[in-house]
Amino acid sequence: MYAKFVKTVQKYQMINPGEKVVVGVSGGPDSMALLFCLLKYREEVDFSLEVVHVNHGLRGRESDLDEELVLDFTRKYGINFHVKKLDDLKDLRENLQAVARQKRYEFFYEVLEKTGADKIALAHTASDVAETVMMNILRGAGTEGLCGIWPVRDRIIRPLYTVFRREVMSFVERKNIPYRVDSSNLVPKYLRNKVRLKLFPFINEEFATDIEERLFNLALIKQEENQVLDNYLNKLWQEAFVKEGQYLKVPVLQNLSRAEAGLLLRKFWEQATGSKRDLYQEHIENLLAFCNDIKGTRYFLLPRGMRAKLSYGKLFLEKNLWQPKVSFGYELIPPGSLEIPEAGKKITLTPAFNGKFDLFLAKSSGVIVRNRRPGDRFTFRGHTKKLKEWLIEQKIPRDIRDRLLIIEVNGQIAWVEGLGTGDLFKNSKDSDLIPFAVNLELLKSC
């Protein structure tokens, strides 16, 4: 495995003599193997290391033991250790993985700047690449999604890029490298875990193949093709994009093939949001249809709080700072699901007898899912006051408050998106009441 590591580092020119590298270490087998290989490689090439660990605080004592393992390892080898503990993730109900990832990367870059480092080394493996490709396929991403994770992106390097997880496990056992197992990775709750624990084993068994290797090779092919395509796309970009006004010329888009126009829209999205995430093929199709009529000024809502603005042949992507007032209310009979187009979300109430639950409901509860109303009051954290005051106190942005989902039970507010469960619905000694989990999903088309 170490030979693969060295070959990857040299092929992509990841580490040069005299550089300083920040390495993200969670304490799991992948990151501990990466740190071990970097220490060994440092004997051959002169560079320095800074170890960064983020304690998400989501698994109690387990999270603290992860931190202690990494700290002990860095002390043993005399490496600078930087740690940050996150105390605000436990109360998150939605987008936990995305928020945790964002906060990790923010700390990585913070240490990069503070220490004057050159690179950030992360422990993504070929298995991670394969999982990402499959996840992108399932989400309906375009050909860019088939590239998966790149070996080098800006100042981030991934030295274990060509190593599969099974090789990592064999390596850490053979070399007696200490590591911790994140128990949350063993539960098929999140999409990545479902792909790893359920989908991939099923495909391998049913079709006698190695799906990780197949998808990893696909990613390498698409990355090479993408680089060729980028050179062509840059020429189109120069024709269509007006830097001074930060807009695309719609007439230029209209004269391109749908594939060319789609690539330009994806590039425009990345520039406007700083990421390629969350823009799917259906959004591209809707944007192209939206651009058919260039008269007047019109708006089109997009993911991540963005909107497209079409004004007399010019296409802008901007933050959706203004949204029209909405009012909605739907009956939901638990257990069950409900799509709410006004909010762009799907809510599901599921019995949770053996797992984490959000609120107790009676079998005959009259459940209404709605948005806020003037005069709403909410009993929360031992106090009853206006819902508006709670939202302000919790710093919920004003422009999203009217689209927050509220569960009303028999005329009382039981649960509020972004806040949580009201005091009256948290605990119960009544055996007739059923614990329910509340799950939210974004509707892709909104």
Tab-separated table of C-alpha atoms in Angstrom:
chain	number	residue	atom	x	y	z
A	1	MET	CA	0.000	0.000	0.000
A	2	TYR	CA	2.837	2.386	0.807
A	3	ALA	CA	4.177	1.951	-2.737
A	4	LYS	CA	0.787	3.042	-4.095
A	5	PHE	CA	0.866	6.051	-1.771
A	6	VAL	CA	4.312	7.117	-3.026
A	7	LYS	CA	3.360	6.596	-6.671
A	8	THR	CA	0.216	8.738	-6.251
A	9	VAL	CA	2.066	11.530	-4.426
A	10	GLN	CA	4.725	11.671	-7.133
A	11	LYS	CA	2.344	11.306	-10.085
A	12	TYR	CA	0.235	14.278	-9.015
A	13	GLN	CA	3.173	16.224	-7.514
A	14	MET	CA	1.322	16.471	-4.229
A	15	ILE	CA	4.241	17.218	-1.893
A	16	ASN	CA	7.399	19.138	-2.705
A	17	PRO	CA	10.571	19.521	-0.579
A	18	GLY	CA	10.306	22.290	2.006
A	19	GLU	CA	6.501	22.400	2.060
A	20	LYS	CA	4.287	22.268	5.130
A	21	VAL	CA	1.291	19.945	5.011
A	22	VAL	CA	-1.797	20.072	7.224
A	23	VAL	CA	-3.222	16.561	7.556
A	24	GLY	CA	-6.777	15.909	8.705
A	25	VAL	CA	-6.842	12.953	11.105
A	26	SER	CA	-10.098	11.621	12.528
A	27	GLY	CA	-8.550	8.615	14.236
A	28	GLY	CA	-10.138	6.134	11.835
A	29	PRO	CA	-8.086	3.577	9.874
A	30	ASP	CA	-7.899	5.683	6.676
A	31	SER	CA	-6.549	8.838	8.304
A	32	MET	CA	-4.210	6.968	10.660
A	33	ALA	CA	-2.787	5.054	7.687
A	34	LEU	CA	-2.337	8.355	5.846
A	35	LEU	CA	-0.486	9.914	8.782
A	36	PHE	CA	1.753	6.830	9.102
A	37	CYS	CA	2.615	6.983	5.377
A	38	LEU	CA	3.323	10.723	5.529
A	39	LEU	CA	5.692	10.191	8.449
A	40	LYS	CA	7.506	7.464	6.533
A	41	TYR	CA	7.634	9.581	3.361
A	42	ARG	CA	9.076	12.449	5.400
A	43	GLU	CA	12.171	10.315	5.846
A	44	GLU	CA	12.667	10.471	2.063
A	45	VAL	CA	11.477	14.028	1.317
A	46	ASP	CA	12.039	17.051	3.550
A	47	PHE	CA	8.627	18.508	4.484
A	48	SER	CA	6.795	19.265	7.748
A	49	LEU	CA	3.444	18.191	9.143
A	50	GLU	CA	0.647	19.776	11.172
A	51	VAL	CA	-2.074	17.405	12.412
A	52	VAL	CA	-5.657	18.646	12.625
A	53	HIS	CA	-8.495	16.855	14.424
A	54	VAL	CA	-12.145	17.896	14.712
A	55	ASN	CA	-14.099	16.446	17.627
A	56	HIS	CA	-17.718	16.607	16.458
A	57	GLY	CA	-19.012	15.676	19.913
A	58	LEU	CA	-21.757	13.536	18.401
A	59	ARG	CA	-20.808	10.194	19.959
A	60	GLY	CA	-20.061	11.251	23.526
A	61	ARG	CA	-17.149	9.349	25.040
A	62	GLU	CA	-16.404	7.701	21.662
A	63	SER	CA	-15.606	11.107	20.137
A	64	ASP	CA	-13.303	11.984	23.047
A	65	LEU	CA	-11.454	8.656	22.683
A	66	ASP	CA	-10.884	9.430	18.986
A	67	GLU	CA	-9.294	12.731	19.977
A	68	GLU	CA	-7.126	11.085	22.652
A	69	LEU	CA	-5.825	8.487	20.185
A	70	VAL	CA	-4.731	11.134	17.677
A	71	LEU	CA	-3.204	13.293	20.426
A	72	ASP	CA	-1.180	10.371	21.812
A	73	PHE	CA	0.059	9.464	18.320
A	74	THR	CA	1.187	13.026	17.551
A	75	ARG	CA	2.968	13.277	20.898
A	76	LYS	CA	4.801	10.030	20.170
A	77	TYR	CA	6.148	11.426	16.885
A	78	GLY	CA	6.519	15.056	17.981
A	79	ILE	CA	3.991	16.565	15.549
A	80	ASN	CA	2.068	19.773	16.189
A	81	PHE	CA	-1.557	18.957	17.063
A	82	HIS	CA	-4.523	21.256	16.450
A	83	VAL	CA	-7.963	20.308	17.733
A	84	LYS	CA	-11.410	21.882	17.654
A	85	LYS	CA	-14.468	20.607	19.497
A	86	LEU	CA	-17.860	21.339	17.986
A	87	ASP	CA	-20.599	21.786	20.571
A	88	ASP	CA	-23.406	22.981	18.312
A	89	LEU	CA	-24.025	19.897	16.148
A	90	LYS	CA	-26.039	17.800	18.618
A	91	ASP	CA	-29.197	19.878	18.201
A	92	LEU	CA	-29.150	19.740	14.398
A	93	ARG	CA	-31.943	17.662	12.886
A	94	GLU	CA	-31.342	18.280	9.191
A	95	ASN	CA	-28.223	18.396	6.994
A	96	LEU	CA	-26.023	17.209	9.863
A	97	GLN	CA	-23.441	15.592	7.593
A	98	ALA	CA	-23.183	18.644	5.323
A	99	VAL	CA	-22.824	21.073	8.238
A	100	ALA	CA	-20.220	18.871	9.954
A	101	ARG	CA	-18.237	18.645	6.718
A	102	GLN	CA	-18.343	22.421	6.220
A	103	LYS	CA	-17.119	23.087	9.759
A	104	ARG	CA	-14.292	20.549	9.337
A	105	TYR	CA	-13.067	22.194	6.176
A	106	GLU	CA	-13.326	25.651	7.733
A	107	PHE	CA	-11.022	24.522	10.556
A	108	PHE	CA	-8.610	22.852	8.130
A	109	TYR	CA	-8.234	26.112	6.209
A	110	GLU	CA	-7.998	28.090	9.443
A	111	VAL	CA	-4.988	26.008	10.518
A	112	LEU	CA	-3.560	26.220	6.985
A	113	GLU	CA	-3.545	30.009	7.151
A	114	LYS	CA	-2.407	30.197	10.788
A	115	THR	CA	0.589	27.905	10.276
A	116	GLY	CA	1.515	29.149	6.802
A	117	ALA	CA	1.082	25.649	5.402
A	118	ASP	CA	0.956	24.866	1.683
A	119	LYS	CA	-1.403	21.878	1.417
A	120	ILE	CA	-4.188	20.034	3.218
A	121	ALA	CA	-3.884	16.244	3.034
A	122	LEU	CA	-7.107	14.245	3.421
A	123	ALA	CA	-7.549	10.482	3.647
A	124	HIS	CA	-10.096	9.844	0.906
A	125	THR	CA	-9.502	6.472	-0.736
A	126	ALA	CA	-10.441	4.863	-4.029
A	127	SER	CA	-13.404	3.340	-2.172
A	128	ASP	CA	-14.606	6.852	-1.266
A	129	VAL	CA	-14.311	7.844	-4.920
A	130	ALA	CA	-16.442	4.866	-5.994
A	131	GLU	CA	-19.075	5.599	-3.339
A	132	THR	CA	-19.238	9.250	-4.391
A	133	VAL	CA	-19.735	8.311	-8.048
A	134	MET	CA	-22.609	5.996	-7.112
A	135	MET	CA	-24.176	8.619	-4.848
A	136	ASN	CA	-23.988	11.167	-7.651
A	137	ILE	CA	-25.659	8.725	-10.043
A	138	LEU	CA	-28.456	8.112	-7.543
A	139	ARG	CA	-28.945	11.865	-7.099
A	140	GLY	CA	-29.229	12.425	-10.835
A	141	ALA	CA	-25.998	14.353	-11.341
A	142	GLY	CA	-24.587	14.988	-14.818
A	143	THR	CA	-21.339	13.690	-16.296
A	144	GLU	CA	-19.334	15.882	-13.919
A	145	GLY	CA	-20.682	13.739	-11.095
A	146	LEU	CA	-19.051	10.677	-12.654
A	147	CYS	CA	-15.656	12.250	-11.902
A	148	GLY	CA	-16.303	11.639	-8.213
A	149	ILE	CA	-13.565	13.025	-5.961
A	150	TRP	CA	-10.453	14.522	-7.570
A	151	PRO	CA	-6.935	13.612	-6.339
A	152	VAL	CA	-5.940	17.291	-6.185
A	153	ARG	CA	-8.324	20.235	-5.872
A	154	ASP	CA	-6.917	23.680	-5.177
A	155	ARG	CA	-4.783	23.196	-2.031
A	156	ILE	CA	-6.290	19.843	-1.048
A	157	ILE	CA	-4.371	16.645	-1.795
A	158	ARG	CA	-5.490	13.034	-1.360
A	159	PRO	CA	-2.412	10.761	-1.189
A	160	LEU	CA	-4.463	7.564	-0.620
A	161	TYR	CA	-6.451	8.245	-3.770
A	162	THR	CA	-5.614	4.960	-5.534
A	163	VAL	CA	-5.819	2.765	-2.411
A	164	PHE	CA	-8.993	0.801	-1.656
A	165	ARG	CA	-10.376	0.519	1.866
A	166	ARG	CA	-9.628	-3.203	2.074
A	167	GLU	CA	-5.961	-2.408	1.397
A	168	VAL	CA	-5.982	0.202	4.156
A	169	MET	CA	-7.391	-2.283	6.671
A	170	SER	CA	-4.783	-4.885	5.760
A	171	PHE	CA	-2.027	-2.242	6.051
A	172	VAL	CA	-3.007	-0.911	9.500
A	173	GLU	CA	-3.339	-4.441	10.886
A	174	ARG	CA	0.004	-5.527	9.445
A	175	LYS	CA	1.812	-2.418	10.677
A	176	ASN	CA	0.017	-2.376	14.066
A	177	ILE	CA	-1.171	1.167	13.483
A	178	PRO	CA	-3.689	2.178	16.174
A	179	TYR	CA	-7.091	3.345	14.990
A	180	ARG	CA	-10.666	3.838	16.130
A	181	VAL	CA	-13.901	2.683	14.498
A	182	ASP	CA	-16.678	5.267	14.135
A	183	SER	CA	-19.785	3.321	15.133
A	184	SER	CA	-22.006	5.667	13.093
A	185	ASN	CA	-20.320	4.352	9.925
A	186	LEU	CA	-21.727	0.905	10.673
A	187	VAL	CA	-25.363	2.039	10.532
A	188	PRO	CA	-27.034	2.348	7.089
A	189	LYS	CA	-28.694	5.671	7.919
A	190	TYR	CA	-26.988	8.126	5.576
A	191	LEU	CA	-26.770	7.634	1.817
A	192	ARG	CA	-23.026	6.920	1.802
A	193	ASN	CA	-23.437	4.242	4.462
A	194	LYS	CA	-26.325	2.677	2.554
A	195	VAL	CA	-24.208	2.517	-0.605
A	196	ARG	CA	-21.247	1.026	1.254
A	197	LEU	CA	-23.072	-1.410	3.527
A	198	LYS	CA	-26.027	-2.504	1.398
A	199	LEU	CA	-25.831	-1.557	-2.281
A	200	PHE	CA	-22.212	-2.451	-3.072
A	201	PRO	CA	-22.307	-5.888	-1.361
A	202	PHE	CA	-25.546	-6.670	-3.210
A	203	ILE	CA	-24.082	-5.731	-6.612
A	204	ASN	CA	-20.865	-7.654	-5.977
A	205	GLU	CA	-22.721	-10.791	-4.952
A	206	GLU	CA	-25.445	-10.707	-7.583
A	207	PHE	CA	-23.229	-9.749	-10.532
A	208	ALA	CA	-19.884	-11.275	-9.501
A	209	THR	CA	-17.998	-8.018	-9.941
A	210	ASP	CA	-15.957	-5.514	-7.944
A	211	ILE	CA	-18.169	-2.440	-8.166
A	212	GLU	CA	-15.680	-0.242	-6.277
A	213	GLU	CA	-12.955	-0.928	-8.826
A	214	ARG	CA	-15.340	-0.456	-11.770
A	215	LEU	CA	-16.603	2.907	-10.530
A	216	PHE	CA	-13.125	4.114	-9.562
A	217	ASN	CA	-11.851	3.365	-13.072
A	218	LEU	CA	-14.891	5.139	-14.517
A	219	ALA	CA	-14.030	8.217	-12.437
A	220	LEU	CA	-10.436	8.224	-13.766
A	221	ILE	CA	-11.681	8.025	-17.363
A	222	LYS	CA	-14.233	10.805	-16.851
A	223	GLN	CA	-11.633	13.034	-15.198
A	224	GLU	CA	-9.345	12.741	-18.230
A	225	GLU	CA	-12.228	13.442	-20.585
A	226	ASN	CA	-13.357	16.327	-18.396
A	227	GLN	CA	-9.970	18.013	-18.648
A	228	VAL	CA	-10.185	17.933	-22.453
A	229	LEU	CA	-13.736	19.217	-22.271
A	230	ASP	CA	-12.709	22.037	-19.927
A	231	ASN	CA	-10.353	23.471	-22.551
A	232	TYR	CA	-13.225	23.659	-25.034
A	233	LEU	CA	-15.634	24.953	-22.399
A	234	ASN	CA	-13.307	27.826	-21.504
A	235	LYS	CA	-13.562	29.100	-25.085
A	236	LEU	CA	-17.363	29.039	-24.915
A	237	TRP	CA	-17.223	30.737	-21.537
A	238	GLN	CA	-15.279	33.664	-22.953
A	239	GLU	CA	-18.005	34.162	-25.556
A	240	ALA	CA	-20.968	33.852	-23.186
A	241	PHE	CA	-19.899	35.310	-19.850
A	242	VAL	CA	-19.683	39.055	-19.162
A	243	LYS	CA	-17.338	39.535	-16.226
A	244	GLU	CA	-18.244	43.170	-15.569
A	245	GLY	CA	-21.911	42.394	-15.039
A	246	GLN	CA	-21.513	38.774	-13.871
A	247	TYR	CA	-24.098	37.387	-16.295
A	248	LEU	CA	-24.443	35.012	-19.247
A	249	LYS	CA	-25.601	36.203	-22.652
A	250	VAL	CA	-28.778	34.213	-23.270
A	251	PRO	CA	-28.643	34.578	-27.087
A	252	VAL	CA	-25.255	32.831	-26.990
A	253	LEU	CA	-26.763	30.014	-24.912
A	254	GLN	CA	-29.647	29.672	-27.368
A	255	ASN	CA	-27.255	29.140	-30.274
A	256	LEU	CA	-25.435	26.291	-28.547
A	257	SER	CA	-26.382	22.641	-28.366
A	258	ARG	CA	-28.227	21.598	-25.199
A	259	ALA	CA	-25.104	19.790	-24.000
A	260	GLU	CA	-22.885	22.855	-24.495
A	261	ALA	CA	-25.416	25.161	-22.852
A	262	GLY	CA	-25.761	22.748	-19.938
A	263	LEU	CA	-22.010	22.715	-19.351
A	264	LEU	CA	-21.950	26.513	-19.322
A	265	LEU	CA	-24.794	26.626	-16.810
A	266	ARG	CA	-22.943	24.211	-14.529
A	267	LYS	CA	-19.811	26.350	-14.727
A	268	PHE	CA	-21.911	29.461	-14.011
A	269	TRP	CA	-23.437	27.721	-10.980
A	270	GLU	CA	-20.021	26.754	-9.620
A	271	GLN	CA	-18.776	30.315	-9.967
A	272	ALA	CA	-21.866	31.770	-8.284
A	273	THR	CA	-22.031	29.311	-5.360
A	274	GLY	CA	-18.413	28.196	-4.994
A	275	SER	CA	-19.430	24.561	-5.437
A	276	LYS	CA	-20.779	22.119	-8.013
A	277	ARG	CA	-23.152	20.600	-5.478
A	278	ASP	CA	-26.961	20.488	-5.624
A	279	LEU	CA	-27.484	21.459	-9.280
A	280	TYR	CA	-28.967	18.415	-11.002
A	281	GLN	CA	-29.928	17.661	-14.578
A	282	GLU	CA	-33.565	18.581	-13.991
A	283	HIS	CA	-32.452	22.050	-12.869
A	284	ILE	CA	-30.426	22.403	-16.065
A	285	GLU	CA	-33.431	21.395	-18.183
A	286	ASN	CA	-35.665	23.849	-16.323
A	287	LEU	CA	-33.129	26.665	-16.743
A	288	LEU	CA	-32.822	26.022	-20.476
A	289	ALA	CA	-36.618	26.138	-20.835
A	290	PHE	CA	-36.659	29.275	-18.685
A	291	CYS	CA	-34.256	30.955	-21.138
A	292	ASN	CA	-36.482	30.355	-24.184
A	293	ASP	CA	-38.300	33.662	-23.709
A	294	ILE	CA	-35.941	36.594	-23.120
A	295	LYS	CA	-38.552	39.362	-22.912
A	296	GLY	CA	-38.925	41.288	-19.659
A	297	THR	CA	-37.603	40.271	-16.262
A	298	ARG	CA	-38.437	36.930	-14.628
A	299	TYR	CA	-37.159	34.792	-11.762
A	300	PHE	CA	-36.643	31.068	-11.245
A	301	LEU	CA	-35.958	29.477	-7.839
A	302	LEU	CA	-32.934	27.188	-7.470
A	303	PRO	CA	-31.415	25.118	-4.626
A	304	ARG	CA	-29.228	26.549	-1.853
A	305	GLY	CA	-31.240	29.759	-1.547
A	306	MET	CA	-30.321	30.850	-5.082
A	307	ARG	CA	-32.442	32.129	-7.951
A	308	ALA	CA	-31.946	32.736	-11.656
A	309	LYS	CA	-32.859	36.176	-12.914
A	310	LEU	CA	-33.546	36.597	-16.621
A	311	SER	CA	-33.620	40.236	-17.683
A	312	TYR	CA	-33.702	41.232	-21.334
A	313	GLY	CA	-31.343	38.589	-22.616
A	314	LYS	CA	-29.078	38.492	-19.560
A	315	LEU	CA	-29.025	35.538	-17.131
A	316	PHE	CA	-27.931	36.214	-13.553
A	317	LEU	CA	-27.523	33.820	-10.624
A	318	GLU	CA	-28.048	35.530	-7.288
A	319	LYS	CA	-29.064	34.982	-3.683
A	320	ASN	CA	-32.810	34.770	-3.309
A	321	LEU	CA	-33.075	37.579	-0.760
A	322	TRP	CA	-36.757	38.190	-1.462
A	323	GLN	CA	-39.427	35.536	-1.536
A	324	PRO	CA	-43.159	36.031	-1.846
A	325	LYS	CA	-45.283	35.363	1.230
A	326	VAL	CA	-46.587	31.816	1.360
A	327	SER	CA	-49.298	30.161	3.408
A	328	PHE	CA	-49.842	26.430	3.551
A	329	GLY	CA	-51.353	23.780	5.793
A	330	TYR	CA	-51.775	20.060	5.129
A	331	GLU	CA	-53.212	17.192	7.127
A	332	LEU	CA	-50.838	14.298	7.766
A	333	ILE	CA	-51.968	11.000	9.246
A	334	PRO	CA	-49.003	9.391	11.042
A	335	PRO	CA	-47.147	7.309	10.152
A	336	GLY	CA	-46.782	8.797	6.694
A	337	SER	CA	-45.102	11.235	4.336
A	338	LEU	CA	-46.131	14.499	2.763
A	339	GLU	CA	-44.596	16.626	0.008
A	340	ILE	CA	-44.967	20.366	0.506
A	341	PRO	CA	-44.148	22.186	-2.743
A	342	GLU	CA	-44.469	25.658	-1.165
A	343	ALA	CA	-41.521	24.822	1.101
A	344	GLY	CA	-39.704	22.539	-1.340
A	345	LYS	CA	-39.573	19.776	1.270
A	346	LYS	CA	-40.897	16.337	2.109
A	347	ILE	CA	-41.725	15.470	5.717
A	348	THR	CA	-42.021	11.922	7.068
A	349	LEU	CA	-43.295	10.792	10.460
A	350	THR	CA	-42.023	7.329	11.392
A	351	PRO	CA	-42.614	5.298	14.574
A	352	ALA	CA	-39.383	5.090	16.561
A	353	PHE	CA	-39.858	2.510	19.296
A	354	ASN	CA	-36.225	1.419	19.455
A	355	GLY	CA	-34.383	4.424	18.117
A	356	LYS	CA	-34.082	8.180	18.373
A	357	PHE	CA	-37.433	9.940	18.387
A	358	ASP	CA	-38.603	13.548	18.189
A	359	LEU	CA	-42.084	13.653	19.698
A	360	PHE	CA	-44.923	11.614	21.180
A	361	LEU	CA	-48.282	11.425	19.413
A	362	ALA	CA	-51.549	9.697	20.173
A	363	LYS	CA	-52.959	7.247	17.650
A	364	SER	CA	-55.825	9.603	16.883
A	365	SER	CA	-53.793	12.810	16.832
A	366	GLY	CA	-54.967	15.446	14.378
A	367	VAL	CA	-51.650	16.394	12.793
A	368	ILE	CA	-51.379	19.501	10.617
A	369	VAL	CA	-48.146	20.443	8.852
A	370	ARG	CA	-48.124	24.174	8.166
A	371	ASN	CA	-46.012	27.301	8.190
A	372	ARG	CA	-46.136	30.007	10.840
A	373	ARG	CA	-49.152	32.225	11.539
A	374	PRO	CA	-49.442	35.608	13.268
A	375	GLY	CA	-49.770	35.115	17.012
A	376	ASP	CA	-48.249	31.608	17.114
A	377	ARG	CA	-46.965	30.701	20.583
A	378	PHE	CA	-44.557	27.878	21.362
A	379	THR	CA	-43.658	26.162	24.650
A	380	PHE	CA	-39.966	25.385	24.402
A	381	ARG	CA	-37.070	24.976	26.853
A	382	GLY	CA	-39.287	25.695	29.831
A	383	HIS	CA	-40.854	28.894	28.512
A	384	THR	CA	-43.898	29.849	26.462
A	385	LYS	CA	-43.605	32.846	24.168
A	386	LYS	CA	-44.284	34.013	20.634
A	387	LEU	CA	-42.797	31.760	17.968
A	388	LYS	CA	-41.369	34.848	16.281
A	389	GLU	CA	-39.331	35.590	19.412
A	390	TRP	CA	-37.946	32.039	19.471
A	391	LEU	CA	-36.928	32.305	15.798
A	392	ILE	CA	-35.186	35.629	16.391
A	393	GLU	CA	-33.455	34.310	19.517
A	394	GLN	CA	-32.185	31.241	17.648
A	395	LYS	CA	-31.006	33.470	14.769
A	396	ILE	CA	-33.177	31.807	12.121
A	397	PRO	CA	-32.829	34.008	8.989
A	398	ARG	CA	-35.933	36.089	8.292
A	399	ASP	CA	-36.113	35.120	4.612
A	400	ILE	CA	-36.649	31.410	5.412
A	401	ARG	CA	-39.023	31.687	8.383
A	402	ASP	CA	-42.224	31.525	6.313
A	403	ARG	CA	-41.083	28.236	4.773
A	404	LEU	CA	-40.174	26.468	8.002
A	405	LEU	CA	-42.367	23.445	8.668
A	406	ILE	CA	-44.459	23.370	11.831
A	407	ILE	CA	-46.246	20.311	13.229
A	408	GLU	CA	-49.487	21.273	14.928
A	409	VAL	CA	-51.285	18.662	17.032
A	410	ASN	CA	-54.845	19.318	18.172
A	411	GLY	CA	-54.308	23.054	17.932
A	412	GLN	CA	-50.926	23.149	19.695
A	413	ILE	CA	-47.496	23.561	18.123
A	414	ALA	CA	-45.602	20.328	18.748
A	415	TRP	CA	-42.479	20.741	16.623
A	416	VAL	CA	-40.778	23.524	14.650
A	417	GLU	CA	-38.148	23.015	11.954
A	418	GLY	CA	-34.868	24.547	13.091
A	419	LEU	CA	-35.929	24.607	16.755
A	420	GLY	CA	-37.132	21.117	17.619
A	421	THR	CA	-39.820	19.588	19.805
A	422	GLY	CA	-42.043	21.564	22.147
A	423	ASP	CA	-41.896	20.703	25.842
A	424	LEU	CA	-45.441	19.302	25.886
A	425	PHE	CA	-44.580	16.616	23.324
A	426	LYS	CA	-41.111	15.500	24.438
A	427	ASN	CA	-41.823	13.074	27.249
A	428	SER	CA	-44.728	10.908	28.195
A	429	LYS	CA	-45.651	8.224	30.697
A	430	ASP	CA	-48.883	7.518	28.825
A	431	SER	CA	-48.576	4.064	27.274
A	432	ASP	CA	-51.058	5.013	24.553
A	433	LEU	CA	-48.699	7.613	23.094
A	434	ILE	CA	-46.323	6.589	20.287
A	435	PRO	CA	-42.797	8.004	19.778
A	436	PHE	CA	-42.233	9.348	16.260
A	437	ALA	CA	-39.126	10.469	14.392
A	438	VAL	CA	-39.391	13.481	12.088
A	439	ASN	CA	-37.376	13.329	8.869
A	440	LEU	CA	-37.069	16.076	6.252
A	441	GLU	CA	-35.849	15.860	2.647
A	442	LEU	CA	-35.445	18.562	0.035
A	443	LEU	CA	-37.453	18.189	-3.146
A	444	LYS	CA	-34.926	18.243	-5.999
A	445	SER	CA	-37.131	20.281	-8.295
A	446	CYS	CA	-37.390	23.181	-5.872
